[in-house]
Coordinates of C-alpha atoms and ligand atoms in Angstrom, one line a residue:
M1038 CA -22.8 18.2 -19.7
K1039 CA -22.7 21.9 -20.8
H1040 CA -20.5 22.9 -23.7
G1041 CA -17.1 24.3 -22.9
M1042 CA -16.2 22.2 -20.0
I1043 CA -13.2 19.9 -20.4
V1044 CA -13.9 16.5 -18.6
A1045 CA -11.5 14.0 -17.6
M1046 CA -10.5 11.2 -20.0
N1047 CA -10.4 7.8 -18.9
N1048 CA -6.8 6.9 -18.4
D1049 CA -7.8 3.5 -16.7
Y1050 CA -5.1 1.3 -17.6
S1051 CA -7.1 -1.9 -16.7
D1052 CA -7.6 -4.0 -19.9
Q1053 CA -9.7 -6.5 -17.8
N1054 CA -12.8 -4.5 -17.1
T1055 CA -14.9 -7.4 -18.5
E1056 CA -13.7 -9.7 -15.8
L1057 CA -14.0 -6.9 -13.3
A1058 CA -17.5 -6.2 -14.1
G1059 CA -18.4 -9.8 -13.3
L1060 CA -16.8 -9.7 -10.1
Y1061 CA -17.9 -6.3 -9.0
P1062 CA -21.6 -7.2 -7.9
A1063 CA -20.5 -9.8 -5.4
H1064 CA -17.9 -7.4 -4.0
L1065 CA -20.7 -4.8 -3.6
D1066 CA -22.7 -7.3 -1.7
T1067 CA -19.9 -7.9 0.7
V1068 CA -19.5 -4.2 1.2
R1069 CA -23.1 -3.7 1.8
Q1070 CA -23.0 -6.5 4.3
R1071 CA -20.4 -4.9 6.2
H1072 CA -22.0 -1.5 6.4
D1073 CA -25.5 -3.4 7.4
H1074 CA -23.4 -4.8 10.2
A1075 CA -21.8 -1.6 11.1
L1076 CA -25.1 0.4 11.0
D1077 CA -26.6 -2.1 13.1
K1078 CA -23.9 -2.0 16.0
A1079 CA -23.8 1.8 15.7
G1080 CA -27.5 2.2 15.9
A1081 CA -28.0 4.1 12.9
S1082 CA -30.0 3.9 9.7
H1083 CA -28.0 5.3 6.9
A1084 CA -24.1 5.5 6.2
V1085 CA -23.0 8.5 4.5
I1086 CA -19.6 8.0 2.8
F1087 CA -17.7 11.2 1.9
S1088 CA -15.1 11.0 -0.8
G1089 CA -13.0 14.0 0.7
S1090 CA -12.0 17.4 -0.2
S1091 CA -8.9 19.0 -1.6
R1092 CA -6.6 20.6 0.9
Y1093 CA -4.7 23.8 0.3
V1094 CA -1.1 24.8 0.9
F1095 CA -0.9 27.6 3.7
L1096 CA -1.6 31.0 2.4
D1097 CA -1.8 29.8 -1.2
D1098 CA -4.3 28.8 -3.7
M1099 CA -2.5 25.7 -4.8
A1100 CA -4.1 22.4 -3.7
Y1101 CA -2.2 19.3 -2.6
T1102 CA -2.9 16.1 -4.8
F1103 CA -6.3 14.9 -4.0
K1104 CA -6.2 11.6 -2.1
P1105 CA -9.8 9.9 -1.6
N1106 CA -11.3 8.3 1.4
A1107 CA -10.3 4.7 1.3
H1108 CA -13.9 3.9 2.4
F1109 CA -15.1 5.6 -0.7
V1110 CA -12.9 3.7 -2.9
S1111 CA -14.1 0.3 -1.2
W1112 CA -17.5 1.0 -2.9
L1113 CA -16.4 2.4 -6.2
P1114 CA -13.5 2.5 -8.6
L1115 CA -13.5 6.6 -8.5
L1116 CA -10.4 8.0 -7.1
D1117 CA -10.6 11.4 -8.4
L1118 CA -14.1 12.7 -7.3
P1119 CA -14.1 15.2 -4.4
L1120 CA -16.9 16.4 -2.6
S1121 CA -19.1 13.5 -3.6
Y1122 CA -21.2 11.2 -1.4
I1123 CA -22.6 7.4 -1.4
V1124 CA -25.6 7.3 0.8
Y1125 CA -26.3 3.7 1.7
T1126 CA -29.6 2.7 3.5
P1127 CA -29.9 -1.1 4.2
G1128 CA -32.2 -2.8 1.6
E1129 CA -31.9 0.0 -0.8
V1130 CA -30.1 0.6 -4.0
P1131 CA -26.9 2.6 -2.8
R1132 CA -27.0 6.3 -4.0
L1133 CA -24.1 8.0 -5.4
I1134 CA -24.2 12.0 -5.2
Y1135 CA -21.7 12.6 -8.0
Y1136 CA -20.3 16.2 -7.9
Q1137 CA -19.3 17.6 -11.2
P1138 CA -18.6 21.3 -10.8
R1139 CA -19.0 23.8 -13.4
D1140 CA -15.4 24.9 -13.7
Y1141 CA -13.6 26.2 -16.6
W1142 CA -10.0 26.4 -14.6
H1143 CA -9.7 22.6 -14.0
V1144 CA -10.6 19.3 -15.9
V1145 CA -13.7 18.0 -14.1
P1146 CA -15.0 14.5 -13.7
G1147 CA -16.7 13.2 -17.0
E1148 CA -20.2 11.8 -17.0
P1149 CA -20.5 8.6 -14.8
E1150 CA -19.4 5.5 -16.7
G1151 CA -18.2 2.1 -16.2
Y1152 CA -19.5 -1.4 -14.9
W1153 CA -20.3 0.1 -11.5
T1154 CA -22.9 2.6 -12.7
G1155 CA -25.9 -0.1 -12.9
Q1156 CA -25.5 -0.8 -9.1
F1157 CA -26.1 3.0 -8.1
D1158 CA -28.9 5.5 -8.0
I1159 CA -26.5 8.2 -9.4
R1160 CA -27.4 11.9 -8.8
V1161 CA -25.1 14.3 -10.5
V1162 CA -25.0 17.6 -9.0
H1163 CA -23.1 20.7 -10.2
S1164 CA -22.9 22.8 -6.9
I1165 CA -22.3 21.6 -3.3
E1166 CA -25.7 23.4 -2.3
E1167 CA -27.5 20.6 -4.3
V1168 CA -26.1 17.8 -2.1
A1169 CA -28.5 18.5 0.7
A1170 CA -31.5 17.4 -0.9
H1171 CA -30.1 14.0 -1.8
L1172 CA -29.1 13.0 1.7
P1173 CA -31.4 11.2 4.1
G1174 CA -33.7 13.9 5.9
D1175 CA -33.3 12.7 9.2
R1176 CA -29.7 13.4 9.9
Q1177 CA -29.9 12.2 13.3
R1178 CA -30.3 8.6 11.9
C1179 CA -26.9 9.0 9.7
I1180 CA -23.4 8.2 10.3
L1181 CA -20.9 9.9 8.1
I1182 CA -17.6 8.3 7.1
G1183 CA -14.7 10.5 5.8
E1184 CA -12.5 13.4 6.7
I1185 CA -14.4 16.6 7.1
N1186 CA -12.3 19.5 7.0
D1187 CA -15.2 22.1 6.6
A1188 CA -18.2 21.5 8.7
A1189 CA -20.4 22.7 5.8
H1190 CA -19.4 19.2 4.2
A1191 CA -21.0 17.3 7.1
F1192 CA -24.5 18.8 6.3
G1193 CA -25.7 18.6 9.8
I1194 CA -24.7 15.0 10.5
D1195 CA -23.1 14.9 14.0
R1196 CA -22.0 11.5 14.3
V1197 CA -18.5 11.4 12.0
N1198 CA -16.6 8.3 11.9
P1199 CA -18.1 6.5 15.0
T1200 CA -15.5 4.1 16.4
T1201 CA -17.9 1.0 16.6
A1202 CA -18.8 1.2 12.8
L1203 CA -15.1 2.0 11.5
N1204 CA -13.8 -1.0 13.7
I1205 CA -16.3 -3.3 11.9
L1206 CA -15.3 -1.9 8.5
H1207 CA -11.7 -1.8 9.1
Y1208 CA -11.6 -5.4 10.3
G1209 CA -13.6 -6.5 7.4
R1210 CA -11.4 -4.8 4.9
G1211 CA -8.7 -7.1 5.9
I1212 CA -10.4 -9.9 3.9
K1213 CA -10.3 -9.3 0.2
T1214 CA -13.2 -10.1 -2.2
G1215 CA -12.7 -11.7 -5.6
Y1216 CA -13.0 -8.3 -7.2
E1217 CA -10.3 -6.9 -5.1
L1218 CA -8.0 -9.8 -5.7
A1219 CA -8.5 -9.2 -9.2
C1220 CA -7.6 -5.5 -9.0
M1221 CA -4.5 -6.5 -7.0
R1222 CA -3.2 -8.9 -9.8
L1223 CA -3.8 -6.3 -12.3
S1224 CA -1.7 -3.7 -10.3
T1225 CA 0.8 -6.5 -9.6
R1226 CA 1.4 -6.9 -13.4
R1227 CA 1.4 -3.2 -13.9
A1228 CA 4.0 -2.8 -11.3
V1229 CA 6.1 -5.5 -12.6
A1230 CA 6.2 -4.0 -16.0
G1231 CA 7.8 -0.9 -14.2
H1232 CA 10.4 -3.1 -12.2
L1233 CA 11.7 -4.6 -15.6
A1234 CA 12.1 -1.2 -17.1
A1235 CA 13.8 0.1 -14.0
A1236 CA 16.2 -3.0 -13.8
A1237 CA 16.9 -2.3 -17.6
A1238 CA 17.8 1.4 -16.9
F1239 CA 20.0 0.4 -14.0
R1240 CA 21.9 -2.0 -16.1
E1241 CA 22.4 1.0 -18.6
G1242 CA 23.8 3.1 -15.7
K1243 CA 21.0 5.6 -15.5
A1244 CA 20.7 8.0 -12.6
E1245 CA 17.9 7.4 -9.8
F1246 CA 15.9 10.2 -11.4
D1247 CA 16.1 8.4 -14.9
I1248 CA 15.3 5.1 -13.7
H1249 CA 12.4 6.5 -11.8
R1250 CA 11.0 8.2 -15.0
A1251 CA 11.6 4.8 -16.9
Y1252 CA 9.4 3.1 -14.1
C1253 CA 6.8 5.8 -14.3
Q1254 CA 6.6 5.5 -18.1
A1255 CA 6.3 1.7 -18.0
V1256 CA 3.4 1.7 -15.4
S1257 CA 1.8 4.7 -17.0
H1258 CA 1.5 6.6 -13.6
T1259 CA 2.4 10.3 -12.9
D1260 CA 4.1 10.6 -9.5
S1261 CA 0.9 11.5 -7.5
E1262 CA -0.8 8.2 -9.1
L1263 CA 1.8 6.1 -7.5
P1264 CA 0.4 4.3 -4.4
Y1265 CA 3.5 5.6 -2.5
G1266 CA 6.7 7.5 -3.5
N1267 CA 9.1 5.3 -5.4
I1268 CA 12.3 4.2 -3.6
I1269 CA 14.7 4.1 -6.3
A1270 CA 18.2 3.8 -4.3
L1271 CA 21.6 3.0 -5.7
N1272 CA 24.5 1.9 -3.6
E1273 CA 24.6 3.2 0.1
H1274 CA 21.2 4.9 -0.6
S1275 CA 19.6 1.5 -0.2
A1276 CA 20.2 1.7 3.5
V1277 CA 17.6 4.4 3.9
L1278 CA 14.5 2.6 4.3
H1279 CA 12.3 5.4 2.7
Y1280 CA 14.8 6.8 0.4
T1281 CA 12.8 8.9 -1.9
H1282 CA 15.3 11.5 -3.0
L1283 CA 16.3 11.0 -6.5
D1284 CA 19.8 11.8 -7.6
R1285 CA 20.0 13.4 -10.9
Q1286 CA 23.5 12.1 -11.7
P1287 CA 24.5 8.5 -11.7
P1288 CA 27.3 7.5 -9.1
R1289 CA 30.8 7.3 -10.3
Q1290 CA 30.9 3.5 -9.2
L1291 CA 27.9 1.5 -9.5
R1292 CA 27.4 -1.1 -7.0
S1293 CA 23.9 -2.0 -6.0
F1294 CA 20.3 -1.0 -6.9
L1295 CA 17.4 -1.4 -4.6
I1296 CA 13.7 -0.6 -5.8
D1297 CA 10.5 -0.6 -3.8
A1298 CA 8.0 0.7 -6.1
G1299 CA 4.2 -0.2 -6.8
A1300 CA 1.2 0.6 -8.8
Q1301 CA -2.4 0.8 -8.6
V1302 CA -5.6 -0.2 -10.5
H1303 CA -8.8 1.3 -9.4
G1304 CA -7.1 2.1 -6.2
Y1305 CA -5.7 -1.4 -5.1
A1306 CA -2.1 -1.2 -4.7
A1307 CA 0.9 -3.5 -5.4
D1308 CA 3.9 -2.9 -3.1
I1309 CA 7.0 -4.7 -4.5
T1310 CA 10.6 -4.6 -4.0
R1311 CA 13.6 -6.0 -5.6
T1312 CA 17.6 -5.7 -5.3
Y1313 CA 20.3 -6.1 -7.9
A1314 CA 24.1 -6.4 -7.8
H1315 CA 25.8 -4.4 -10.4
K1316 CA 29.0 -6.9 -10.6
D1317 CA 30.0 -7.7 -7.2
S1318 CA 29.7 -11.6 -6.9
R1319 CA 29.9 -11.6 -3.1
F1320 CA 26.8 -9.3 -2.8
A1321 CA 25.1 -11.0 -5.6
E1322 CA 25.4 -14.0 -3.5
L1323 CA 24.1 -12.2 -0.5
I1324 CA 20.9 -11.1 -2.6
A1325 CA 20.6 -14.9 -3.5
R1326 CA 20.7 -15.8 0.0
L1327 CA 18.0 -13.5 1.3
D1328 CA 15.9 -14.4 -1.8
E1329 CA 16.0 -17.9 -0.6
L1330 CA 15.2 -16.8 2.7
Q1331 CA 12.1 -14.6 1.6
L1332 CA 10.8 -17.6 -0.5
R1333 CA 11.0 -19.9 2.6
V1334 CA 9.0 -17.4 4.5
V1335 CA 6.5 -17.0 1.8
Q1336 CA 6.1 -20.8 1.8
R1337 CA 4.9 -20.6 5.4
V1338 CA 2.2 -18.3 4.7
Q1339 CA -1.4 -19.9 5.2
A1340 CA -4.4 -19.5 7.0
G1341 CA -4.0 -20.1 10.9
I1342 CA -0.3 -19.0 10.9
D1343 CA 0.5 -16.3 13.5
Y1344 CA 2.1 -13.6 11.5
V1345 CA 4.1 -12.4 14.7
E1346 CA 5.5 -15.9 14.8
L1347 CA 6.4 -15.7 11.2
H1348 CA 8.3 -12.3 11.8
I1349 CA 10.3 -13.9 14.7
E1350 CA 11.0 -17.0 12.6
T1351 CA 12.4 -14.7 9.9
H1352 CA 14.7 -13.1 12.4
R1353 CA 15.9 -16.6 13.2
L1354 CA 16.5 -17.5 9.3
L1355 CA 18.2 -14.0 9.0
S1356 CA 20.8 -14.9 11.7
E1357 CA 22.0 -18.1 9.6
V1358 CA 22.4 -15.7 6.6
L1359 CA 24.2 -13.2 8.9
V1360 CA 26.7 -15.9 9.9
D1361 CA 27.1 -17.4 6.5
A1362 CA 27.8 -13.9 5.0
K1363 CA 30.4 -13.4 7.6
L1364 CA 28.4 -10.3 9.1
A1365 CA 27.8 -12.0 12.4
R1366 CA 28.8 -15.0 14.5
G1367 CA 26.7 -16.9 17.2
S1368 CA 23.7 -19.1 17.5
A1369 CA 20.3 -17.9 16.2
E1370 CA 19.0 -17.4 19.6
T1371 CA 21.8 -15.3 20.8
L1372 CA 21.7 -13.0 17.7
V1373 CA 18.1 -12.5 17.9
E1374 CA 18.1 -11.9 21.7
T1375 CA 21.0 -9.4 21.6
G1376 CA 19.3 -7.5 18.9
V1377 CA 22.0 -8.2 16.4
T1378 CA 19.2 -9.3 13.8
A1379 CA 17.0 -6.3 14.6
A1380 CA 19.8 -4.0 13.8
F1381 CA 20.3 -5.5 10.5
L1382 CA 16.5 -5.8 10.0
P1383 CA 14.8 -2.9 11.8
H1384 CA 11.5 -2.9 10.1
G1385 CA 8.4 -5.4 10.1
L1386 CA 8.2 -8.6 8.0
G1387 CA 5.2 -7.0 6.2
H1388 CA 1.7 -5.5 6.4
L1389 CA -1.7 -5.9 5.1
L1390 CA -2.1 -4.5 1.4
G1391 CA -5.1 -3.2 -0.4
I1392 CA -6.6 0.2 -0.8
Q1393 CA -4.2 1.5 1.4
V1394 CA -0.3 0.3 1.0
H1395 CA -0.4 -0.1 4.8
D1396 CA -3.8 -1.4 4.9
V1397 CA -6.0 -0.8 7.8
G1398 CA -6.7 -3.4 10.6
G1399 CA -3.3 -5.0 10.9
H1400 CA -3.2 -4.9 14.8
M1401 CA -7.1 -5.6 15.3
Q1402 CA -7.8 -8.7 17.2
G1403 CA -11.5 -8.4 16.2
E1404 CA -14.2 -6.2 15.0
S1405 CA -14.7 -4.8 18.6
G1406 CA -11.2 -2.8 18.3
A1407 CA -9.1 -4.8 20.7
V1408 CA -5.5 -4.5 19.6
I1409 CA -2.7 -7.1 19.3
D1410 CA 0.5 -5.0 20.0
P1411 CA 3.8 -5.8 18.3
P1412 CA 6.0 -8.0 20.4
S1413 CA 8.8 -6.2 22.4
G1414 CA 11.8 -5.1 20.4
H1415 CA 10.0 -5.1 17.2
P1416 CA 7.6 -1.9 17.4
Y1417 CA 7.4 -1.5 13.6
L1418 CA 5.7 -4.7 12.9
R1419 CA 2.5 -3.7 11.3
L1420 CA 0.7 -6.9 11.1
T1421 CA 0.0 -8.9 14.3
R1422 CA -3.0 -10.8 13.1
V1423 CA -3.4 -14.6 12.7
L1424 CA -3.7 -15.2 8.9
E1425 CA -7.1 -15.7 7.4
E1426 CA -8.0 -16.8 3.9
N1427 CA -8.0 -14.1 1.4
M1428 CA -6.0 -11.6 3.4
T1429 CA -3.4 -10.0 1.2
L1430 CA 0.1 -9.0 2.8
T1431 CA 3.6 -8.4 2.1
I1432 CA 6.4 -10.6 2.8
E1433 CA 9.5 -8.0 2.8
P1434 CA 12.6 -9.2 4.7
G1435 CA 15.6 -7.0 4.5
L1436 CA 19.2 -6.7 5.6
Y1437 CA 20.9 -3.2 5.8
V1438 CA 23.9 -1.3 7.2
I1439 CA 22.5 1.3 9.2
D1440 CA 25.4 2.8 11.3
M1441 CA 23.0 4.5 13.6
L1442 CA 21.6 1.2 14.9
L1443 CA 24.9 -1.0 14.6
D1444 CA 26.7 1.5 16.6
K1445 CA 24.2 1.1 19.5
L1446 CA 25.5 -2.5 19.6
R1447 CA 28.9 -1.2 20.7
D1448 CA 29.6 -1.9 24.3
T1449 CA 26.8 -4.4 24.7
A1450 CA 26.7 -8.3 24.7
A1451 CA 26.0 -8.0 21.1
E1452 CA 29.1 -6.3 20.0
D1453 CA 31.3 -9.5 19.8
H1454 CA 28.7 -11.1 17.6
V1455 CA 28.9 -8.6 14.9
L1456 CA 31.7 -9.2 12.3
W1457 CA 32.7 -5.6 11.7
D1458 CA 34.9 -6.2 8.8
G1459 CA 31.7 -7.7 7.1
V1460 CA 29.9 -4.6 7.9
E1461 CA 32.7 -2.5 6.3
W1462 CA 32.3 -4.6 3.4
L1463 CA 28.6 -4.4 2.9
R1464 CA 28.2 -0.7 3.9
P1465 CA 28.8 0.6 0.0
F1466 CA 26.2 -1.7 -1.1
G1467 CA 23.7 -0.2 1.3
G1468 CA 21.2 -3.0 1.9
I1469 CA 18.9 -5.5 0.3
R1470 CA 15.1 -5.9 0.6
I1471 CA 12.8 -8.5 -1.3
E1472 CA 9.2 -7.9 -1.2
D1473 CA 6.4 -10.0 -2.5
N1474 CA 2.7 -9.5 -2.4
V1475 CA 0.9 -12.7 -1.3
R1476 CA -2.7 -13.8 -0.8
V1477 CA -3.5 -16.4 2.0
L1478 CA -5.3 -19.4 1.2
A1479 CA -6.7 -22.1 3.5
N1480 CA -3.8 -24.6 2.7
G1481 CA -1.4 -22.3 1.0
R1482 CA -0.8 -19.1 -0.7
E1483 CA -0.9 -17.2 -3.9
N1484 CA 2.2 -15.2 -4.8
L1485 CA 0.8 -12.5 -6.8
T1486 CA 4.4 -10.9 -7.3
R1487 CA 6.3 -14.0 -8.4
D1488 CA 3.4 -15.1 -10.7
A1489 CA 3.5 -11.6 -12.3
F1490 CA 7.2 -11.8 -12.9
S1491 CA 7.1 -15.3 -14.3
A1492 CA 4.1 -14.3 -16.7
A1493 CA 6.2 -11.2 -17.7
A1494 CA 9.4 -13.4 -18.4
Ligands
LIG2774 N1 6.9 0.6 0.1 C1 6.4 0.8 1.6 C2 6.6 -0.7 2.4 O1 7.3 -1.6 1.8 O2 5.9 -0.9 3.1
MN2775 MN1 7.4 -1.6 -0.4
MN2776 MN1 5.7 -3.1 2.0

């Protein structure tokens, strides 16, 4: 390192790097095997995985927050290393071309350090031109995996993101390694600390903006380090599924709080939702009912279960909650078939979770790329696979007053099954969602989220 360059400090929150260090070599073996297979099927000899490049605002010299290629992160816990490359040739030690620009305008990546370094042949470069010398000479035998916004970053590799290889890698990422599960337990613990701080801020009557700040402080994330924009919603805002507006003032009357907020460790996300009542006991009772429903659905998670069936089963269970809460009347079949439950719960039961919050491969039937479509009437279901051991996924049923959807039930067979007085009552509370992160076991499940809340209590 030359004098005068300020390098990034390690703001890594993980206090468990010894555990991760022990698990990492086996993880890397799995990643290597997936790439061996992908290269074989793609008829190529080398995989070149590009971390990505910064994107700039139109007509401006301001860059958007850098988001690394998830495939790059699957190899290494390096989230802020643009213009770097992994070169993998089966049977050889993977090479990392580590780009450390000479730059006095910005903080630059520090020296490579951490439990992963011993597994790589690391070549630190200080200019893009230097990269070429570290790539395999025969570019025709390479595939490049990553987003190429500037052709110069492909260094003459023509085969960029070949579908055959990507399908294999995406399908494989559906199953988590021990290392990935350890990262996700840590990110869950981190997010739970934020949820507890946010709940306390809500009890103190804070505005959404201030609850958000309490959350970020507790998880030690800047906004751009969060795996997704926090949903911090008071009262009727809870009915906006992806509400990310943050009111600066608290509402005059406080009724409810829905928080959907995550955290990450080494790029692996947690995605957790909780809902709280301020004082209203009828609303508190409805939250308790949905919590009970959510736990019943979680109890069904295990290898061999079809997630589509679980989603449909959730709608049947929801119909009972709607009837008991005087929001609807009719049999489960009627309420599901006429679209009443879908109007109250218009999103999917959940999704795969990993490096990406909505992780890749949720609709894949196999590594060939065949797709399992969501069932008719449920287009937003992001996971349609049969569950396998060590998948991690969310279970996130909800129940909302979304007038845009409920109004569509007027003048249909569903209209008489909605108890509109109940809807009037619920509207000012917005809605409820309860979301846990769950690992599939051969004969059961691990609820990462409930475990972390219990450990924190
Ligand atoms: N936070 C986004 C989701 O729950 O899917
Ligand atoms: Mn969520
Ligand atoms: Mn989710």
